Amino acid sequence: MSLSKTAIAALSLSLLPLAGHAFTVSSESADFLVRGGEAVTGNPVGIQAENQCYPASDDLSAPGRILADGDWVVTSEVSFYDFELVSFAAIATPRDGGGCEFFDGRIAVWKDDAFVALIEEGVADQLLIGHIRPVDGTVIEIGSGAVQPDTVGYIAYDAATEELYVTAQR
């Protein structure tokens, strides 16, 4: 007994949900760029001398340790739905009054223990990415790298479209 083309097509469509779990990481703003899952290379600045801002944390997740081993300054980490988000910077500089500035900030996105995307500043040296923190369980706030960080954007997840997306605070 052979299957008709219609039966084969129907069987194939019914198996699609069993295939790999697809998702999208995107940005709605030119302030934040999203790159795909190529590996994050080491910090081009190299390791910097320890100061009051570096290391920003010693208690790191596996993704955070990968970045710290590449000489990046890990500033914060957040578990968000099935994602692990890690904000990190090339340089952590102490400023008068005890604050820190974080330069060349980025956010790495991991899913199922695999690096999947990198969120970067759309315009270099704007101190747009310094920290991330959960707001209410449905949104992650992006704080600037300035001494007195402003909220500069948000990361949210749309389960219906399986999209992790970045928006700018204006």
XYZ file of N, CA and C in Angstrom:
510
model
N 0.845 -1.175 0.000
C 0.000 0.000 0.000
C 0.894 1.243 0.000
N 0.697 2.126 -0.956
C 1.491 3.346 -0.999
C 0.652 4.517 -0.506
N 1.353 5.470 0.074
C 0.677 6.668 0.573
C 0.531 7.686 -0.545
N -0.577 8.388 -0.557
C -0.782 9.441 -1.545
C 0.062 10.662 -1.163
N 0.273 11.574 -2.112
C 1.016 12.805 -1.826
C 0.335 13.618 -0.743
N -0.996 13.636 -0.735
C -1.747 14.384 0.274
C -1.502 13.791 1.652
N -1.513 12.461 1.746
C -1.292 11.801 3.037
C 0.125 12.069 3.538
N 1.109 12.043 2.643
C 2.497 12.314 3.032
C 2.638 13.756 3.508
N 2.014 14.694 2.798
C 2.079 16.108 3.198
C 1.427 16.304 4.567
N 0.290 15.684 4.802
C -0.395 15.817 6.094
C 0.454 15.229 7.213
N 1.093 14.093 6.971
C 1.953 13.465 7.961
C 3.144 14.365 8.268
N 3.747 14.955 7.246
C 4.890 15.848 7.440
C 4.504 17.059 8.278
N 3.355 17.667 7.989
C 2.908 18.836 8.756
C 2.635 18.467 10.202
N 2.123 17.295 10.447
C 1.833 16.903 11.821
C 3.105 16.654 12.614
N 4.226 16.391 11.957
C 5.492 16.143 12.648
C 6.287 17.418 12.910
N 5.912 18.515 12.286
C 6.671 19.763 12.460
C 6.839 20.190 13.910
N 5.806 20.103 14.750
C 6.025 20.521 16.120
C 7.064 19.686 16.853
N 7.354 18.480 16.362
C 8.356 17.648 17.002
C 9.767 18.022 16.574
N 9.872 18.817 15.534
C 11.184 19.232 15.042
C 11.796 20.251 16.003
N 12.987 20.756 15.681
C 13.694 21.695 16.540
C 12.837 22.870 16.957
N 13.084 23.367 18.162
C 12.311 24.460 18.723
C 12.866 25.776 18.175
N 12.152 26.409 17.280
C 12.613 27.646 16.647
C 12.243 28.851 17.514
N 13.065 29.866 17.458
C 12.768 31.128 18.134
C 13.546 32.219 17.418
N 13.190 33.459 17.702
C 13.826 34.608 17.072
C 14.301 35.555 18.153
N 15.440 36.188 17.945
C 15.916 37.269 18.797
C 16.026 38.474 17.879
N 15.343 39.572 18.218
C 15.329 40.727 17.325
C 15.335 42.034 18.107
N 15.566 43.117 17.393
C 15.546 44.453 17.968
C 14.627 45.330 17.138
N 13.842 46.156 17.823
C 12.964 47.106 17.151
C 13.603 48.482 17.047
N 14.861 48.599 17.462
C 15.502 49.903 17.538
C 16.916 49.846 16.967
N 17.326 50.910 16.297
C 18.701 51.004 15.803
C 19.689 51.201 16.957
N 19.176 51.502 18.167
C 20.049 51.643 19.330
C 20.662 50.313 19.743
N 19.970 49.219 19.421
C 20.438 47.889 19.784
C 20.478 47.004 18.548
N 21.611 46.349 18.334
C 21.777 45.439 17.216
C 21.813 44.009 17.741
N 21.283 43.086 16.968
C 21.294 41.675 17.348
C 22.073 40.909 16.296
N 23.054 40.161 16.760
C 23.817 39.294 15.867
C 23.522 37.848 16.236
N 23.711 36.965 15.269
C 23.431 35.553 15.455
C 24.410 34.854 16.375
N 24.342 33.545 16.370
C 25.018 32.730 17.357
C 26.466 32.380 17.124
N 27.244 33.209 16.423
C 28.669 32.906 16.365
C 29.272 33.150 17.750
N 30.355 32.509 18.031
C 30.935 32.581 19.368
C 31.398 33.995 19.709
N 31.314 34.338 20.975
C 31.850 35.605 21.459
C 33.351 35.425 21.602
N 34.124 36.292 20.967
C 35.578 36.198 21.080
C 36.031 36.876 22.365
N 37.299 36.744 22.684
C 37.842 37.357 23.887
C 37.785 38.871 23.820
N 37.861 39.491 24.967
C 37.828 40.949 25.086
C 39.049 41.535 24.388
N 38.852 42.387 23.371
C 40.009 42.955 22.668
C 40.861 43.843 23.569
N 40.299 44.345 24.650
C 41.052 45.176 25.584
C 41.968 44.301 26.434
N 41.616 43.034 26.586
C 42.383 42.130 27.446
C 41.956 42.271 28.889
N 42.591 41.519 29.742
C 42.232 41.559 31.159
C 42.718 42.877 31.757
N 41.887 43.475 32.584
C 42.280 44.717 33.215
C 42.596 44.471 34.677
N 43.335 45.375 35.270
C 43.682 45.239 36.680
C 42.416 45.291 37.526
N 42.399 44.488 38.586
C 41.227 44.514 39.462
C 41.079 45.901 40.067
N 39.829 46.350 40.150
C 39.510 47.614 40.791
C 38.150 47.455 41.460
N 37.592 48.521 41.993
C 36.308 48.409 42.699
C 35.160 47.992 41.777
N 35.357 48.072 40.470
C 34.318 47.720 39.501
C 34.577 46.375 38.827
N 35.793 45.840 38.966
C 36.159 44.606 38.277
C 36.904 43.706 39.234
N 36.511 42.471 39.420
C 35.353 41.881 38.751
C 34.054 42.350 39.374
N 33.039 42.516 38.552
C 31.739 42.963 39.052
C 31.055 41.864 39.846
N 31.389 40.605 39.562
C 30.800 39.479 40.276
C 31.756 38.296 40.225
N 31.750 37.487 41.283
C 32.527 36.248 41.307
C 31.630 35.024 41.245
N 30.349 35.198 41.529
C 29.398 34.094 41.566
C 28.692 34.031 40.220
N 29.299 33.315 39.265
C 28.812 33.346 37.885
C 28.206 32.011 37.464
N 27.240 32.101 36.564
C 26.678 30.915 35.912
C 27.703 30.384 34.918
N 27.406 29.246 34.296
C 28.303 28.697 33.272
C 28.507 29.691 32.122
N 27.448 30.310 31.569
C 27.679 31.315 30.520
C 28.503 32.503 31.019
N 28.250 32.945 32.244
C 29.021 34.051 32.807
C 30.493 33.712 32.952
N 30.795 32.471 33.367
C 32.192 32.041 33.486
C 32.875 32.015 32.121
N 32.150 31.605 31.079
C 32.726 31.606 29.726
C 33.161 33.020 29.344
N 32.302 34.001 29.606
C 32.638 35.386 29.274
C 33.768 35.909 30.154
N 33.736 35.615 31.451
C 34.791 36.064 32.356
C 36.136 35.444 31.961
N 36.112 34.190 31.528
C 37.348 33.543 31.079
C 37.888 34.191 29.808
N 37.023 34.882 29.051
C 37.446 35.634 27.869
C 37.839 37.057 28.212
N 38.021 37.338 29.496
C 38.460 38.638 30.027
C 37.395 39.729 29.980
N 36.132 39.353 29.801
C 35.050 40.331 29.844
C 34.649 40.584 31.294
N 34.111 41.765 31.578
C 33.589 42.105 32.901
C 32.102 41.756 32.907
N 31.726 40.726 33.635
C 30.324 40.326 33.724
C 29.651 41.241 34.743
N 28.602 41.945 34.311
C 27.939 42.910 35.187
C 26.656 42.374 35.808
N 25.934 41.490 35.099
C 24.728 40.890 35.667
C 24.265 39.720 34.817
N 23.469 38.861 35.456
C 22.937 37.675 34.792
C 21.477 37.504 35.180
N 20.660 37.070 34.218
C 19.230 36.879 34.467
C 18.757 35.624 33.744
N 18.020 34.765 34.451
C 17.303 33.664 33.804
C 15.951 34.218 33.397
N 15.577 33.978 32.134
C 14.366 34.596 31.584
C 13.707 33.599 30.646
N 12.559 33.067 31.042
C 11.900 31.986 30.318
C 12.927 30.871 30.150
N 13.179 30.405 28.930
C 14.179 29.349 28.708
C 15.545 29.916 28.338
N 15.741 31.212 28.543
C 16.974 31.872 28.150
C 17.816 32.221 29.378
N 19.123 32.280 29.163
C 20.062 32.837 30.130
C 20.632 34.082 29.480
N 20.494 35.231 30.133
C 21.015 36.499 29.611
C 22.164 36.948 30.504
N 23.257 37.375 29.888
C 24.414 37.848 30.637
C 24.841 39.185 30.048
N 24.846 40.237 30.885
C 25.377 41.521 30.414
C 26.850 41.581 30.794
N 27.645 42.136 29.881
C 29.083 42.188 30.116
C 29.663 43.382 29.380
N 30.857 43.788 29.781
C 31.492 44.967 29.195
C 32.977 44.714 28.996
N 33.573 45.511 28.122
C 35.010 45.396 27.871
C 35.811 46.058 28.983
N 35.298 47.177 29.502
C 36.047 47.972 30.477
C 35.119 48.401 31.605
N 35.615 48.269 32.829
C 34.919 48.775 34.015
C 35.824 49.818 34.656
N 35.374 51.064 34.698
C 36.202 52.166 35.169
C 35.606 52.810 36.419
N 36.367 52.870 37.516
C 35.878 53.568 38.707
C 35.811 55.075 38.454
N 34.804 55.697 39.015
C 34.650 57.148 38.912
C 34.581 57.743 40.314
N 34.824 59.045 40.402
C 34.752 59.726 41.692
C 33.393 59.492 42.330
N 33.383 59.341 43.638
C 32.135 59.126 44.352
C 31.756 57.658 44.463
N 32.623 56.753 43.983
C 32.380 55.330 44.165
C 31.601 54.624 43.074
N 31.207 55.324 42.032
C 30.466 54.671 40.958
C 31.376 54.051 39.922
N 30.773 53.340 38.994
C 31.505 52.672 37.915
C 30.867 52.999 36.576
N 31.702 53.084 35.559
C 31.214 53.178 34.185
C 31.625 51.906 33.453
N 30.710 51.391 32.641
C 30.975 50.180 31.878
C 30.938 50.537 30.399
N 32.062 50.299 29.718
C 32.214 50.647 28.304
C 32.125 49.404 27.432
N 31.602 49.585 26.224
C 31.476 48.515 25.237
C 30.637 47.369 25.805
N 29.468 47.736 26.323
C 28.575 46.748 26.926
C 27.816 45.932 25.895
N 27.511 44.696 26.274
C 26.784 43.762 25.412
C 25.943 42.835 26.278
N 25.030 42.148 25.639
C 24.218 41.144 26.324
C 24.278 39.867 25.497
N 24.749 38.791 26.124
C 24.795 37.494 25.465
C 23.540 36.713 25.840
N 23.009 35.986 24.862
C 21.790 35.195 25.059
C 22.133 33.725 24.846
N 21.815 32.909 25.861
C 21.992 31.462 25.767
C 20.633 30.797 25.873
N 20.483 29.671 25.197
C 19.275 28.845 25.310
C 19.726 27.391 25.247
N 19.243 26.600 26.175
C 19.620 25.179 26.234
C 21.132 25.000 26.210
N 21.829 25.801 27.015
C 23.294 25.739 27.161
C 24.063 26.070 25.888
N 23.423 26.698 24.914
C 24.102 27.089 23.677
C 23.994 28.605 23.495
N 25.077 29.226 23.083
C 25.077 30.646 22.786
C 24.280 30.862 21.509
N 23.280 31.768 21.534
C 22.409 31.938 20.369
C 22.392 33.347 19.795
N 22.698 34.369 20.594
C 22.631 35.729 20.057
C 23.417 36.696 20.933
N 23.781 37.806 20.314
C 24.491 38.869 20.998
C 23.768 40.181 20.724
N 23.449 40.906 21.788
C 22.809 42.222 21.679
C 23.894 43.258 21.951
N 24.079 44.184 21.010
C 25.133 45.190 21.117
C 24.554 46.588 20.973
N 25.357 47.581 21.356
C 24.978 48.972 21.143
C 24.981 49.265 19.651
N 23.960 49.970 19.176
C 23.910 50.344 17.765
C 24.943 51.384 17.404
N 25.287 52.239 18.359
C 26.321 53.257 18.165
C 27.358 53.035 19.265
N 28.591 52.789 18.857
C 29.648 52.487 19.818
C 29.875 53.632 20.798
N 30.326 53.266 21.982
C 30.731 54.212 23.024
C 29.609 55.119 23.523
N 28.382 54.644 23.475
C 27.267 55.427 23.999
C 26.875 54.997 25.408
N 27.575 54.012 25.970
C 27.282 53.484 27.315
C 25.833 53.015 27.431
N 25.294 52.457 26.339
C 23.893 52.036 26.368
C 23.659 50.753 27.151
N 24.657 49.881 27.222
C 24.450 48.612 27.921
C 25.436 48.512 29.077
N 24.882 48.418 30.272
C 25.706 48.240 31.459
C 25.230 47.077 32.298
N 23.933 47.040 32.553
C 23.350 46.025 33.433
C 22.013 45.559 32.866
N 21.568 44.418 33.342
C 20.205 43.956 33.076
C 19.611 43.502 34.403
N 18.292 43.649 34.507
C 17.614 43.167 35.717
C 16.161 42.877 35.385
N 15.609 41.848 36.039
C 14.192 41.555 35.801
C 13.320 42.633 36.424
N 12.239 42.975 35.738
C 11.317 43.983 36.255
C 10.160 43.302 36.973
N 9.454 42.427 36.272
C 8.275 41.802 36.874
C 8.097 40.350 36.434
N 9.152 39.735 35.944
C 9.057 38.365 35.471
C 8.725 38.251 33.998
N 8.241 39.342 33.392
C 7.905 39.303 31.967
C 8.777 40.223 31.135
N 9.555 41.080 31.789
C 10.388 42.057 31.089
C 11.736 42.169 31.805
N 12.796 42.330 31.009
C 14.128 42.597 31.531
C 14.471 44.045 31.193
N 14.908 44.793 32.185
C 15.304 46.183 31.984
C 16.782 46.239 31.625
N 17.115 47.045 30.628
C 18.512 47.284 30.262
C 18.903 48.623 30.869
N 19.921 48.593 31.720
C 20.442 49.815 32.323
C 21.717 50.236 31.619
N 21.929 51.530 31.499
C 23.113 52.045 30.811
C 24.374 51.729 31.600
N 25.511 51.967 30.967
C 26.792 51.757 31.623
C 27.288 52.982 32.360
N 26.462 54.012 32.473
C 26.854 55.253 33.152
C 26.937 55.053 34.662
N 27.632 55.965 35.334
C 27.757 55.903 36.793
C 26.379 55.892 37.444
N 25.492 56.740 36.989
C 24.098 56.749 37.435
C 23.274 56.173 36.288
N 23.107 54.836 36.245
C 22.486 54.213 35.064
C 21.033 54.616 34.869
N 20.710 54.903 33.621
C 19.331 55.146 33.206
C 18.792 53.869 32.596
N 17.474 53.721 32.605
C 16.854 52.644 31.859
C 16.875 53.058 30.392
N 17.523 52.248 29.566
C 17.661 52.600 28.154
C 16.861 51.681 27.238
N 16.387 50.549 27.775
C 15.628 49.631 26.939
C 15.084 48.468 27.733
N 14.390 47.598 27.018
C 13.764 46.426 27.629
C 13.927 45.221 26.717
N 13.956 44.062 27.338
C 13.928 42.795 26.618
C 12.671 42.074 27.060
N 11.887 41.613 26.106
C 10.643 40.897 26.409
C 10.584 39.638 25.558
N 9.649 38.758 25.901
C 9.479 37.514 25.147
C 8.025 37.365 24.776
N 7.772 37.070 23.501
C 6.423 36.815 23.014
C 6.325 35.316 22.738
N 5.649 34.595 23.620
C 5.550 33.140 23.493
C 4.782 32.726 22.244
N 3.818 33.538 21.818
C 3.019 33.190 20.640
C 3.871 33.133 19.372
N 4.823 34.054 19.249
C 5.693 34.085 18.073
C 7.077 33.516 18.361
N 7.298 33.130 19.616
C 8.592 32.622 20.063
C 9.706 33.603 19.730
N 9.462 34.871 20.097
C 10.412 35.944 19.794
C 10.869 36.642 21.065
N 12.173 36.701 21.250
C 12.801 37.502 22.285
C 13.152 38.808 21.595
N 12.626 39.938 22.075
C 12.860 41.180 21.352
C 13.284 42.310 22.283
N 14.050 43.239 21.685
C 14.625 44.369 22.408
C 13.944 45.643 21.927
N 13.561 46.489 22.865
C 13.000 47.799 22.523
C 13.796 48.872 23.272
N 13.876 50.056 22.708
C 14.580 51.175 23.327
C 13.612 51.997 24.158
N 14.115 52.542 25.249
C 13.358 53.454 26.102
C 13.579 54.857 25.563
N 12.541 55.515 25.135
C 12.668 56.887 24.619
C 11.735 57.793 25.330
